[in-house]
PDB file of C-alpha atoms in Angstrom:
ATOM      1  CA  UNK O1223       0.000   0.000   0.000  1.00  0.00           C
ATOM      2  CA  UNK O1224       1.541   3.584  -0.763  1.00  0.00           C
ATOM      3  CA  UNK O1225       1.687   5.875   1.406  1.00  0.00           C
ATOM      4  CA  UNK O1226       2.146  10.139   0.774  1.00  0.00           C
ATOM      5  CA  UNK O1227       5.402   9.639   2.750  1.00  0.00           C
ATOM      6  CA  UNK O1228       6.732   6.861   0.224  1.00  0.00           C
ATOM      7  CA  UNK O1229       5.606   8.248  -2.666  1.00  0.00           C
ATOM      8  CA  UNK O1230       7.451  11.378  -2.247  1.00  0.00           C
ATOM      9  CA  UNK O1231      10.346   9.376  -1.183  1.00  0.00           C
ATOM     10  CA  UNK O1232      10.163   7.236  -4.732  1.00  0.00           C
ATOM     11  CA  UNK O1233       9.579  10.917  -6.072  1.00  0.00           C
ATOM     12  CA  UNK O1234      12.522  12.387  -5.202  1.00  0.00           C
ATOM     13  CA  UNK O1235      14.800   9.746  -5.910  1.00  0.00           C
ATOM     14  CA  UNK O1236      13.595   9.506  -9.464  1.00  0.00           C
ATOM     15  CA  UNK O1237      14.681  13.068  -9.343  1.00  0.00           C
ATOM     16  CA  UNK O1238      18.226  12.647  -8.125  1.00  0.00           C
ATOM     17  CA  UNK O1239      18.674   9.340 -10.431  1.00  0.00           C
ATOM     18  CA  UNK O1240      17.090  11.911 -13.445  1.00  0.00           C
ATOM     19  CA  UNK O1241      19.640  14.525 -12.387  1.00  0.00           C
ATOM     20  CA  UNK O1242      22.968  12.041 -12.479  1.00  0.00           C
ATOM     21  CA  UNK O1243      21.637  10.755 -15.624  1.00  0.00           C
ATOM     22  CA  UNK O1244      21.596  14.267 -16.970  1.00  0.00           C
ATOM     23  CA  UNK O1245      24.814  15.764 -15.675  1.00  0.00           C
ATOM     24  CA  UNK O1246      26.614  12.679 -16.946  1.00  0.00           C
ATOM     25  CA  UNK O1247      25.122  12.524 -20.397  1.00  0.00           C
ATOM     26  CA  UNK O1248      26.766  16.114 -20.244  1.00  0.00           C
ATOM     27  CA  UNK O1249      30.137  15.078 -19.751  1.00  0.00           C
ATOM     28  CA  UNK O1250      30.718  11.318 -20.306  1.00  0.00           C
ATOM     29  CA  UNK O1251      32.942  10.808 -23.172  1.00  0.00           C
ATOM     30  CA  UNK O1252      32.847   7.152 -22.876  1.00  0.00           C
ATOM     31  CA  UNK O1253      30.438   5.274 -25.205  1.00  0.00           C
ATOM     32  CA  UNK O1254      29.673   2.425 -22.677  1.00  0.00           C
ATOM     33  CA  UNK O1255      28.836   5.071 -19.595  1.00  0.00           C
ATOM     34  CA  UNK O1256      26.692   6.841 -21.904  1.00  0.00           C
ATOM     35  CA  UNK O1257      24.640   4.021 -22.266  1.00  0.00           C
ATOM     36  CA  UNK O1258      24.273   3.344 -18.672  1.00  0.00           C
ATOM     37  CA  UNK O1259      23.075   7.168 -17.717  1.00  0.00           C
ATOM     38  CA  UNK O1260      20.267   6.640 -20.271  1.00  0.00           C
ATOM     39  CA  UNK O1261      19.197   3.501 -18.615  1.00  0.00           C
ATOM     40  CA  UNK O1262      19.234   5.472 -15.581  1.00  0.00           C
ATOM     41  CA  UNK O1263      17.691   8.532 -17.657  1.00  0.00           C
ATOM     42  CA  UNK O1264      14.605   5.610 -18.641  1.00  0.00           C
ATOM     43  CA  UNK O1265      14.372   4.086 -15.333  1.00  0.00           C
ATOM     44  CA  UNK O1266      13.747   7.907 -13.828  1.00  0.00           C
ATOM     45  CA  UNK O1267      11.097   8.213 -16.118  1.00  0.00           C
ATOM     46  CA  UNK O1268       9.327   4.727 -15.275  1.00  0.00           C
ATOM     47  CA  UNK O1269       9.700   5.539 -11.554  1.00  0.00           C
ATOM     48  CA  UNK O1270       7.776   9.442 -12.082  1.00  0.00           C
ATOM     49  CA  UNK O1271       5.443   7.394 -14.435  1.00  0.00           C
ATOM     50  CA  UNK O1272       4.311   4.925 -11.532  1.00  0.00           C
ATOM     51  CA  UNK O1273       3.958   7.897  -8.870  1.00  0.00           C
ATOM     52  CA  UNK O1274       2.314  10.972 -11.094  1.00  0.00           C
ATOM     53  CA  UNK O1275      -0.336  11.469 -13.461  1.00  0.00           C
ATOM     54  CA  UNK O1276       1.862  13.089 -16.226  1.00  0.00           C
ATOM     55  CA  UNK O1277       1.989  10.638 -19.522  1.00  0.00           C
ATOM     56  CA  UNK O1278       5.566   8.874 -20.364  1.00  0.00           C
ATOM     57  CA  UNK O1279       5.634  10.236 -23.523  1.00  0.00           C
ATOM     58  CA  UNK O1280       5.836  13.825 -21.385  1.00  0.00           C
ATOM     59  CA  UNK O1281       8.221  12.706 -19.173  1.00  0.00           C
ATOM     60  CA  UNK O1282      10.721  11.595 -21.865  1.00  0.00           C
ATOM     61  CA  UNK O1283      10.613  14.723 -23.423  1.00  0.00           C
ATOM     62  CA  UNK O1284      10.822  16.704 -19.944  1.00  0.00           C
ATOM     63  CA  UNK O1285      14.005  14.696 -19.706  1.00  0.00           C
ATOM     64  CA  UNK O1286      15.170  14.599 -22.813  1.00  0.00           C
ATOM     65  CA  UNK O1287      15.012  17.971 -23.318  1.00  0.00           C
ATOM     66  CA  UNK O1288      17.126  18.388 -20.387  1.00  0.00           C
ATOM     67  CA  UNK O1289      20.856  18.819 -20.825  1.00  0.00           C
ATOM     68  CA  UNK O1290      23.911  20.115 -19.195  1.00  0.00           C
ATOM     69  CA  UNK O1291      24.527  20.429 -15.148  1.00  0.00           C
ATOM     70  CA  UNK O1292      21.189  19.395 -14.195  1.00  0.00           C
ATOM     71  CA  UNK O1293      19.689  22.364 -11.734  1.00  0.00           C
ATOM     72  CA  UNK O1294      16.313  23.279 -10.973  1.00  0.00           C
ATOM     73  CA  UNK O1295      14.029  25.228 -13.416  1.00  0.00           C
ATOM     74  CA  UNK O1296      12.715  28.773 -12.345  1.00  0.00           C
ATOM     75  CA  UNK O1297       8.984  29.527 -12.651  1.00  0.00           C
ATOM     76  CA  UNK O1298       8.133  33.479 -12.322  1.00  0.00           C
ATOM     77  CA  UNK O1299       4.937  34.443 -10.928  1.00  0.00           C
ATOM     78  CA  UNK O1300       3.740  38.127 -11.122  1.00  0.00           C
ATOM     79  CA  UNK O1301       1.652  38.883  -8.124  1.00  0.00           C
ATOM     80  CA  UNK O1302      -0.925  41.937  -9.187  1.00  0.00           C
ATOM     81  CA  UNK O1303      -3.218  43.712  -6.804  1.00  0.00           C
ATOM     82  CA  UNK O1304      -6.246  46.102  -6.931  1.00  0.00           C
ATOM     83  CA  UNK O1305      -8.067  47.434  -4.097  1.00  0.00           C
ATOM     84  CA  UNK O1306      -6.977  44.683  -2.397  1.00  0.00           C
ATOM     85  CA  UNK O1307      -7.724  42.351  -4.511  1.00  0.00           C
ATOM     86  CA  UNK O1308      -5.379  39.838  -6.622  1.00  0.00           C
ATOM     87  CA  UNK O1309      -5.361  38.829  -9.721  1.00  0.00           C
ATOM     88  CA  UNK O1310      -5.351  35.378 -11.459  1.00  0.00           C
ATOM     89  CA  UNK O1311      -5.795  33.981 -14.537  1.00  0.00           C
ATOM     90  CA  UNK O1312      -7.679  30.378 -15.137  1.00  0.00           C
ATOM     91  CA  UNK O1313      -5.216  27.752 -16.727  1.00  0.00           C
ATOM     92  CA  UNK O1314      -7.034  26.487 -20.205  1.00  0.00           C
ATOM     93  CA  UNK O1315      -4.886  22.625 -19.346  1.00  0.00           C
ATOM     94  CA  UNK O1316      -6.913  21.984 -16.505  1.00  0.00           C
ATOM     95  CA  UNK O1317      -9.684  25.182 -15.461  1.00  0.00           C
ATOM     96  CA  UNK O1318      -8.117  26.166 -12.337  1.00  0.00           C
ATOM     97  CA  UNK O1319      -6.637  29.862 -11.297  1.00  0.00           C
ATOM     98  CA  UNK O1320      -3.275  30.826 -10.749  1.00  0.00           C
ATOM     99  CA  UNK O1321      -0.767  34.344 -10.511  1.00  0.00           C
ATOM    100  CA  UNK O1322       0.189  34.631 -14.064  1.00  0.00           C
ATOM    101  CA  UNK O1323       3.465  33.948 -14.696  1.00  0.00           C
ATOM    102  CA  UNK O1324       5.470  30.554 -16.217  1.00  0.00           C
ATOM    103  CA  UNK O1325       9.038  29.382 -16.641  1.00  0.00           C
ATOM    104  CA  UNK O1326      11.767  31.643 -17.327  1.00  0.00           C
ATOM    105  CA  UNK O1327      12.974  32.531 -20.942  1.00  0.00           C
ATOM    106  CA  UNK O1328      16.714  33.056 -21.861  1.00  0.00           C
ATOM    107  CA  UNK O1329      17.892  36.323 -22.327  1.00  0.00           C
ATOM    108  CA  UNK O1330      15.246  37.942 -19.751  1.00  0.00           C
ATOM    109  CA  UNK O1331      15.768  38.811 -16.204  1.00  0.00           C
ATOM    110  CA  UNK O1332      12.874  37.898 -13.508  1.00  0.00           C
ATOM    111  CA  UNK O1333      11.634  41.065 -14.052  1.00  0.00           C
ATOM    112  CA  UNK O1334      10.695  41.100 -17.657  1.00  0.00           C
ATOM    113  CA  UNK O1335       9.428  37.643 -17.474  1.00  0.00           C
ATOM    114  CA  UNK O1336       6.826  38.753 -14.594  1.00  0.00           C
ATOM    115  CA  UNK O1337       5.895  41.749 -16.925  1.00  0.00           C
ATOM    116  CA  UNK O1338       5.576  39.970 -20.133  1.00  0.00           C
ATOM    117  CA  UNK O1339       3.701  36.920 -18.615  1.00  0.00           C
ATOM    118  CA  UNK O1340       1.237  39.220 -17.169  1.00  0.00           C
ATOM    119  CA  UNK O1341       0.758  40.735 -20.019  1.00  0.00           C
ATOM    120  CA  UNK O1342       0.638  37.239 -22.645  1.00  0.00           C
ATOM    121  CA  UNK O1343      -1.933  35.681 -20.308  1.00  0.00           C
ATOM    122  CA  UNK O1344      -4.260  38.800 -18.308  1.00  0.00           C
ATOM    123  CA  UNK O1345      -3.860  41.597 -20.905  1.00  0.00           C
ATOM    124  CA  UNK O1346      -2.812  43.964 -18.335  1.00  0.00           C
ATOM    125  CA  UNK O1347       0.420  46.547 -18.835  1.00  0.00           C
ATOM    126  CA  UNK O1348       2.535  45.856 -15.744  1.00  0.00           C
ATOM    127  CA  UNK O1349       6.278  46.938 -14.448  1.00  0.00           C
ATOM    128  CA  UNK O1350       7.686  44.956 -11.700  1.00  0.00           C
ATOM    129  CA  UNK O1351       8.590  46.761  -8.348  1.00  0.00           C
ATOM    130  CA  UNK O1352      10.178  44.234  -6.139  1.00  0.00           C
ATOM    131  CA  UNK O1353      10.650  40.338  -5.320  1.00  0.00           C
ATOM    132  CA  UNK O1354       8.098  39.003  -2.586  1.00  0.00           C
ATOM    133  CA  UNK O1355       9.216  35.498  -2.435  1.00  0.00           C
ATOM    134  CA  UNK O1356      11.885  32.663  -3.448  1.00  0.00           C
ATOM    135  CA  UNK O1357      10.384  29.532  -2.868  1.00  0.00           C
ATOM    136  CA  UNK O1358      11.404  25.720  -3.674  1.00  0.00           C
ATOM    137  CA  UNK O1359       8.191  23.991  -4.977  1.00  0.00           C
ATOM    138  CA  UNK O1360       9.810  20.664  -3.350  1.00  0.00           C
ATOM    139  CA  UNK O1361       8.698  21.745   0.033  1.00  0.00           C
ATOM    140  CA  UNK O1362       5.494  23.633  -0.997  1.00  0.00           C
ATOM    141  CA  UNK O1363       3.774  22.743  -3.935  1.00  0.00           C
ATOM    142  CA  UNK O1364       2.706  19.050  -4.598  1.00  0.00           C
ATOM    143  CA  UNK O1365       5.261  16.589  -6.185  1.00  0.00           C
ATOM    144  CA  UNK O1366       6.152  17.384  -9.477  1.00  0.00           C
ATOM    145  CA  UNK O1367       8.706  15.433 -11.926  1.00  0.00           C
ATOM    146  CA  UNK O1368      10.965  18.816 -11.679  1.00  0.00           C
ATOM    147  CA  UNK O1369      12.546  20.588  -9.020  1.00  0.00           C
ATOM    148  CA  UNK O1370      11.888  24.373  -9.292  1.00  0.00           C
ATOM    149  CA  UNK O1371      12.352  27.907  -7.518  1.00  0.00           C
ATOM    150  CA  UNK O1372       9.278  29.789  -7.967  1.00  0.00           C
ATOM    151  CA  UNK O1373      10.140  33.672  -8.054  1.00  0.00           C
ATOM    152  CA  UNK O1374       6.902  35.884  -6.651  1.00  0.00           C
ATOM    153  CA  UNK O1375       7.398  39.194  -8.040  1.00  0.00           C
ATOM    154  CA  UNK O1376       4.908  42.258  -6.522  1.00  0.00           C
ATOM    155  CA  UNK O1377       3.944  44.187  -9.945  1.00  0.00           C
ATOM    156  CA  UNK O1378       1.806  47.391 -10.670  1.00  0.00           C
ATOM    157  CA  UNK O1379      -0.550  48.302 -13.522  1.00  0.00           C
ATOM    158  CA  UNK O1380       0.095  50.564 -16.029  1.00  0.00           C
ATOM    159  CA  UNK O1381      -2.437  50.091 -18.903  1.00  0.00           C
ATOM    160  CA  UNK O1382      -4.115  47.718 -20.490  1.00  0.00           C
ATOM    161  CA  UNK O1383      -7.495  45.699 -19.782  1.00  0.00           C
ATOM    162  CA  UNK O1384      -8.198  42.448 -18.646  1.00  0.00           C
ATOM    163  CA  UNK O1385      -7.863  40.055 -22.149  1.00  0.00           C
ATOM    164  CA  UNK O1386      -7.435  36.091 -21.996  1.00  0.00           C
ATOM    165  CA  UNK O1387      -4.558  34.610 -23.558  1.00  0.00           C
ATOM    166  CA  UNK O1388      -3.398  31.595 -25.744  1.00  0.00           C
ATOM    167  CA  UNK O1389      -3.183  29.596 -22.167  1.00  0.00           C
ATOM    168  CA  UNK O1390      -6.309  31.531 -20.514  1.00  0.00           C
ATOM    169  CA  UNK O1391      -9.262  31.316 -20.453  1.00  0.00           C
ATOM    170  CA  UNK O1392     -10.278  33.653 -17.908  1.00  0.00           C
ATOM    171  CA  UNK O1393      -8.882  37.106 -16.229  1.00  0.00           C
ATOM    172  CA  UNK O1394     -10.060  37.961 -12.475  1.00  0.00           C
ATOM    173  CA  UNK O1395      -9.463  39.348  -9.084  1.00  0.00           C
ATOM    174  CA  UNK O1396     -10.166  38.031  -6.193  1.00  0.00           C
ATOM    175  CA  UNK O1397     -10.386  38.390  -2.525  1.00  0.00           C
ATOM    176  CA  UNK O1398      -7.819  37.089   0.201  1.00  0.00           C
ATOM    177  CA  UNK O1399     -10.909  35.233   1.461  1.00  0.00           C
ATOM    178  CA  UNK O1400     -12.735  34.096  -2.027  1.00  0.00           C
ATOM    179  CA  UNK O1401     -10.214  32.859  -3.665  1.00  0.00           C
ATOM    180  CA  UNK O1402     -11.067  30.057  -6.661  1.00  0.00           C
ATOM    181  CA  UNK O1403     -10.183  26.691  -6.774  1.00  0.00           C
ATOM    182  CA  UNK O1404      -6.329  26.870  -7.173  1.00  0.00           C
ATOM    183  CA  UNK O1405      -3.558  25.260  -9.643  1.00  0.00           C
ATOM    184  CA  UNK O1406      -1.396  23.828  -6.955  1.00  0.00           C
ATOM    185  CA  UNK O1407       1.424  22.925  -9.208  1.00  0.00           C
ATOM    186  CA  UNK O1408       1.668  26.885  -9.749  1.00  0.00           C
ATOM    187  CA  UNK O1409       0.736  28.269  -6.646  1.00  0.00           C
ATOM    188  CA  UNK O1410      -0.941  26.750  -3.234  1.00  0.00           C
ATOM    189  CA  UNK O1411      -3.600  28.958  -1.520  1.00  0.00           C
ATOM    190  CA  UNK O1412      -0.700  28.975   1.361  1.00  0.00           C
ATOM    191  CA  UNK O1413       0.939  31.190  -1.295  1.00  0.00           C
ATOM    192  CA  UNK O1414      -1.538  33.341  -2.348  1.00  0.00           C
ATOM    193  CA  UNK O1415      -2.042  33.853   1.588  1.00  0.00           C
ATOM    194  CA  UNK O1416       1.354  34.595   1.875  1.00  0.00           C
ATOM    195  CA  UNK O1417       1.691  37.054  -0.904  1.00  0.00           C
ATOM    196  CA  UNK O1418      -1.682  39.369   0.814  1.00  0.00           C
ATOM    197  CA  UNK O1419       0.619  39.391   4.228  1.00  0.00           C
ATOM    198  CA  UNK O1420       3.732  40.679   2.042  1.00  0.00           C
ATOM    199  CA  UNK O1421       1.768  43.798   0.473  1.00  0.00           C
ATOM    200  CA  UNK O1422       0.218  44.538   3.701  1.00  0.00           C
ATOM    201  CA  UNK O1423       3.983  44.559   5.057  1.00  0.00           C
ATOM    202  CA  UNK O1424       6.082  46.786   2.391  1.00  0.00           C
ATOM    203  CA  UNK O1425       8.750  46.600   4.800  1.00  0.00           C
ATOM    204  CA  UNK O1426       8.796  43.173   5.310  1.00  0.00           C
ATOM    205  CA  UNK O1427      12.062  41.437   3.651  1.00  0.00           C
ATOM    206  CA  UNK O1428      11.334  38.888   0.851  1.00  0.00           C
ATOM    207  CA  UNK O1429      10.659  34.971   2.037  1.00  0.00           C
ATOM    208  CA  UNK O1430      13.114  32.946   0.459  1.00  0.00           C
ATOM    209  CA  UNK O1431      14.020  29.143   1.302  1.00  0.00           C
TER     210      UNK O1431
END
């Protein structure tokens, strides 16, 4: 019988196995170790296939498409507020609400990836004014085939109307104590919560892991 507690353990040693595969696909020069990090790369994948709900065929290519030093992936929320409310956006994949925001794009800082995702998926003008939060979706979000550092970054509108995007399908705000039925893998109403206590506390230093 599984148990939470032994599922994330199988979890997160899929991960590590997944990250030495990685790393020494990177730098292996030896034909016959090659082959042995993608038999650890496959047996990763059959482990996260037995404990999620994501499809092989996804997990290969999450892997695959991994290469290098394997590190964890950065996911950039932009947290928006209006008399007092916040705003989220409702995920076409699956109907539920999140902060707008998704993984970061080369060449952009943190900054301009909270502004244009805020933009691509609410329709709302935004510029970023300061970093909230650094947190490490291994100890707050529910268990995912990656390991990421989600970046909450406090942003203020400038223009623009409330439009949904190519990955929305709807544009609200909402109160601290209304709030919709939540994507966890983006953000947990513990977050949301947390994010209300940070703008009611400008001083407050940023929460970071």
């Amino acid at each position: 019988m599984y148990t939470m507690e032994t599922t994330l353990k199988w979890l997160n040693w899929a991960k590590q196995i997944q990250g030495i595969s990685q790393t020494g696909l990177a730098y292996t020069k030896d034909v016959y170790d090659k082959e042995r990090y993608e038999q650890l790369r496959a047996l990763s994948v059959e482990i996260m296939r037995q404990y999620t709900d994501v499809e092989t065929g996804k997990l290969v290519e999450l892997f695959a498409g991994e290469y290098g030093y394997a590190t964890p992936k950065v996911d950039i929320r932009g947290v928006v507020v209006s008399d007092g409310r916040i705003l989220l956006v409702r995920e076409k994949e699956e109907g539920e609400w999140s902060l707008p925001g998704g993984w970061a794009d080369l060449l952009l800082s943190p900054s301009d990836i909270a502004v244009k995702e805020v933009l691509e998926e609410s329709g709302f003008e935004v510029k970023a004014l300061r970093l909230l939060a650094v947190m490490d979706n291994h100890k707050h979000n529910p268990p995912a085939p990656y390991h990421a550092y989600k970046m909450f970054i406090h942003c203020e509108i400038t223009g623009g109307a409330a439009q949904e995007g190519v990955e929305t399908s709807g544009v609200e705000f909402f109160g601290e104590d209304e709030l919709p039925q939540l994507s966890r893998d983006r953000n947990t109403e513990e977050q949301i919560k947390l994010m209300f206590a940070l703008l009611r506390n400008p001083e407050r230093i940023p929460v970071m892991d």
